[in-house]
Structures are given as C-alpha cells and as structure tokens.
C-alpha cells in the first residue's frame, strides 16, 4: 500500500500490532508523527574517546565493557540508585541512574558486555561519572558509522534505539524519497524569502544527518533544524497575531464609572501605594474605559502588591455598574483574597463573595443566583468559576491571579461568551524579549518596585547533615514569636523515591518539638481541613506549618519569617523563588534555608546558589531559563503555551524574530488566510491551534 503522511503507523513496514501499540502510547500514531519524533540529541561518533581523556561537562560517546551492574539501596527507604561501571583500556567510569527509565532497563546489562555510552560527563565528589547517560548494547549487526552523528531518541520500553532508527529510515524512504508525501505548508515565496529548506528535506536530514555536518547539528544551527524551529515559532506567532487582531475588534463595555471609589479604597489603606502600583493602575484605568477589551498582563515579583491593584480595578468596575470575577489557582489563595477583599471593600459598599468547589450545594446555588441577579459585585474563586452554571448579570472585568497556572483556553472559558476586560497577574517574571512571545496577545505592565520597609530575606543553602542546626534556629525564631514554613516535595512516603515527605516529617517534628504547635497542610486534604489549618496559622495558633507546594503561590502571612525547604534539589528555580516569597512580608528579618539531599547534582547546587545570591525575580527567571531552557521554563504546564519539540526560545531567538516577521507579513496581505497559496497553512494552523490552546 502507498503510505501517506497521516497513514496509521501500523502500516509502516516493520511495525506490527504490538509495536504499533508501543508507538501510539508514545504519541506516535501516524507515519508522519514518527517523522516528527525528533532526536533529543546526537551522538557524536566523529571522535572516538577513551575514558582517561574525559573531562567535566563534555558531551561524549565512548565504547566500553561492563564491569558491574548493581542497585544500591539508599538509607532505610526503598529507593535505589543504579550503577553500571564500565572500563576500557585507559580506565574506568561509573554511570549512575537516580531513577529507572522503565522496568527491565538495567536487567539488559551483564558483565563483559560491550556497550556504547553517550552523555555528559559530570564531576561529582572529585570523580568523573555519567548521570543518566544513554547506554546501548553494541550489537554486531550495527553498521560501522565512523564520521557520523547518530540521532538519539528518548528511551522507550519495547523499542530499541536501533529499531527506532531503522523505522525512521523506512519512513523516510517511503514518504520522502519514494512518494514525496510530506505536505509542504509554506509557499515557495516564503521559503525563498526566509531561506527555508523544504519540509521533507528538513525531516530527512534531521533523522539522517549527513556526514561532516557535525557542529551545525550539535548546535542546532543546521538548515534542516532551522526550518523546523522556524515552523514551530511560526504557528505560535501567527496564532498570537490573529488572536490579538481579533480581540482588538471585539466590543467590550467601557467602564466609565470614574475613579472616586478607587480613590476611597486608596485612602483607606494602611500603607501608601508604591509609584509602580499607581502607574500600573493608571494603565489599567485607561484601558477599561475603552469600548474594546483590555488584555493586560501585570507582572510583578512576589510581594510587589498586585492584589490591591486588582481590587482598585474592581472598584472602577463596580462604580460603572459591572461585576468583577477574580480567579485564582488554589482554594487557599481564594480564601485569603476573599478575606482581604471583604475587609477592604465591604466598607465601600462593594458586595464580595467566594465561590470554590468545596461549597455546599445550597451555598453554591445561592451565590450563583446572586451573580445572575447582580447582587454580587466581586466574586473570588477557583476553577469553580469556569463552570457553565455560573452566569453573570453583567461581567465587566475578569482578573486572573497567578496566571502561569492557567492556560489560554481557561481564559477563554471564563469570558462566558461575554467580552469583559481581562487582567492577568503573574509573579513569574519573564525576560522582556520573551514576554512578547509568550504573552503575544497581551499588553504587559510591570510592577518593578517592592513596597518600602521590607526586610531582606537571608537565604542559605545547606546539606542534610546540618538539618538539626537549622531546626534549632527555627525553634529560636519561634520563641521570639515568629512562625515558620517547612516544605517537602512529597505528601506521603513513596516506595519509589527516597524523599522526606510531609506526613512523616510532620509526625517526627511533633515528636522532636513537643513545645511547638505544628500543623500539616497538603493538597490531598479536604478543603475545610485546609482552611482550618490556614486560619490557625494566620492567627499564630500554629507556629510551624509543614506543607507541600500548596503554599507556593500567593499565601500571605506576614508574621512567618522562616522558610525551610527540604530536598531543595527537587524544586525549580522559579518555584524556590515563589516559596521563599512566602516570607519577608512583614517587619521581621526573614530567613530561607534550602536543605539539599544526598547525591545532588552540580546543577541542583548551582540552582540553590542562584537563590542564595539574589531575591530579584527577574534575575532568577533569567537564570532559570538558562538552566532549564525555555521548553520547561515556559512549558505548557506553566504558561499555557505549547511545548516546542525542537525550538528553544533563548537559543533560537534570531529564528523567532524571522518567524514573527513572516507571520506579520502574511497577515498584512491576507488576514483571513483566504488566498489559494495559504490554504494548506490555514488548515495546518487549525491543527496547531489545538496544541496551542489545548
Ligand atoms: P503579590 O504581588 O505577591 O500578590 P500581595 O498583593 O499579596 O503581593 O501583597 C503582599 C503584601 O504587601 C500584602 O500584605 C499587602 O497588603 C502588602 N502591600 C501591598 N502594597 C503595599 C504597599 N504599597 N506598601 C506596603 N505594603 C503593601
Ligand atoms: Mg498575589
């Protein structure tokens, strides 16, 4: 049978029903999808190396013989580290795995086998080792491929690297060479102008890099990679550009009620707004008086005071006779905003309500009725706000707090088929170059100043061996009347990984510090339990809050001045920054201690050092980007953006600019993509939209 790009993968020669299943589970359902499964790296076989010549940080490939394979149990738990030691004539080196890629992975290896190891050389405790390298048996039927780059694909159970490469060759042979069945979405003119390879050619080269193309491929500078990266950016840019065009044309209520009520709120505050807060409010105020919807992102570091800016906007909305919905990612945060808003806004005659999933049916219904009849001016809630039965009388403003937790689609749903103004608030600052792309459909305001009088947070990283001292220090702080958070990466003990977990450590802390009131908070608790604990913590009835990352965003308890993060190596930079942002909110000197577990990587130590060295969220975001790469930094989960398969927002900034220019040029001449030569592009965009908004 002749194969097409969308032919089911099972019809590819060499794929039976069983392998078909394996591939489908990996997201490869069609032959085309197989071609879009890009190598995650290339093994550079151009320079054979021996073990003695290796150096820290090198990405290399070596051939060696297995000396031992063993699982090392760590401590009292069930966690294991796997170690494979190999040697060649020049020396020996150990390969460590802190997790198992899939069951049976290590059982493949026995002593005396010849293997090929590809990965990054790491210096750990003065010894060179590999952490999680690619390791393959050297099979005899493998072609001798000196002078070549070998694509490496993510380890997948039931599929040897050799087999993947074989399938790729067959697919390329069929689709690219024989059939010319790879659709080309970019018209020739665009390809010529931006110097892009045909798609088929690019796919072929990516899976079979030509000899002597080494450096270009390793650095993602080859024309083939550029074509695919360009494409990935192009879909995003054209989608964003069209969204923005469309949004600007929609009508929205002009909120013309004036700022009198907002000024009253300002006058009633116990503090003075910062210049940055006033400036950002002015920007919002100007936007919402226009008859087209505002789509504005407010970025401001943790503690910069975004909430009150949103409340000011809610005042203008109320004065204009419209309602405001404020959506947050957690119930804890919803409760906190609600308490705060009630205190500040009720005296001004603004009716505030809380709508969260845990409300009793009757209370829920009552609030829904009041929203529909217009008896509530500001509703604060979680995802519960998105539900269909929540209907507003006249929704004028939607505020989304900590938006990196919400995707574009949720924003759309919250519109309720109305066209309210949108205000999105985030404490995950994004370097300016990226903000335009990530939030291409939003205007960006920045609160670039913290309220005065905040005492700086002293941050220290340390190792488990110093735990006792850290907790002793915490004890002293509490005796001075302060409170503390202790954060764990896990809720409960896990068989698979040897990490301290909140529940058992809560028990053990209670035993060690019988004089302290210790509370436990985690995401698996019922919401009324969570509320009760949070309230007690707020009232200082609980002195130590043992928790998971449920307190990561937004929680504001100024008397808490100590944050201990256990297994700090398990958290990303931005997450550590957010967690630390829970302290340093009051007048007391604050402390954040990052406790690193055993066997942590150099990278984890580096992360902790970054947090130690600065409290500037923008600097941290930049470092985060550098370390993790934007794929994860701006990963789908965080930003509502699609994860790129190949593109990298930092490395490929120049390509991004080209793609943005291409998208803009096309939309100028053909905003609806109606022209004949744009038909394929249009349908491809619809396909990609699913992955962008989905
Ligand atoms: P975030 O930007 O992280 O959401 P919040 O809005 O929670 O910050 O504000 C943090 C704390 O700072 C709150 O207790 C808030 O009342 C207080 N705050 C906000 N603005 C100011 C200001 N201008 N001066 C002093 N304190 C302020
Ligand atoms: Mg906040």
mmCIF file with all atom_site columns, C-alpha atoms in Angstrom, residues 137-144:
data_model
loop_
_atom_site.group_PDB
_atom_site.id
_atom_site.type_symbol
_atom_site.label_atom_id
_atom_site.label_alt_id
_atom_site.label_comp_id
_atom_site.label_asym_id
_atom_site.label_entity_id
_atom_site.label_seq_id
_atom_site.pdbx_PDB_ins_code
_atom_site.Cartn_x
_atom_site.Cartn_y
_atom_site.Cartn_z
_atom_site.occupancy
_atom_site.B_iso_or_equiv
_atom_site.pdbx_formal_charge
_atom_site.auth_seq_id
_atom_site.auth_comp_id
_atom_site.auth_asym_id
_atom_site.auth_atom_id
_atom_site.pdbx_PDB_model_num
ATOM 1 C CA . UNK A 1 137 ? 24.485 -2.661 23.798 1.00 0.00 ? 137 UNK A CA 1
ATOM 2 C CA . UNK A 1 138 ? 26.812 -2.637 20.858 1.00 0.00 ? 138 UNK A CA 1
ATOM 3 C CA . UNK A 1 139 ? 25.245 -5.111 18.519 1.00 0.00 ? 139 UNK A CA 1
ATOM 4 C CA . UNK A 1 140 ? 27.174 -6.839 15.792 1.00 0.00 ? 140 UNK A CA 1
ATOM 5 C CA . UNK A 1 141 ? 24.744 -6.073 13.016 1.00 0.00 ? 141 UNK A CA 1
ATOM 6 C CA . UNK A 1 142 ? 25.156 -2.355 13.517 1.00 0.00 ? 142 UNK A CA 1
ATOM 7 C CA . UNK A 1 143 ? 26.752 -0.666 10.576 1.00 0.00 ? 143 UNK A CA 1
ATOM 8 C CA . UNK A 1 144 ? 30.149 0.846  11.157 1.00 0.00 ? 144 UNK A CA 1
#
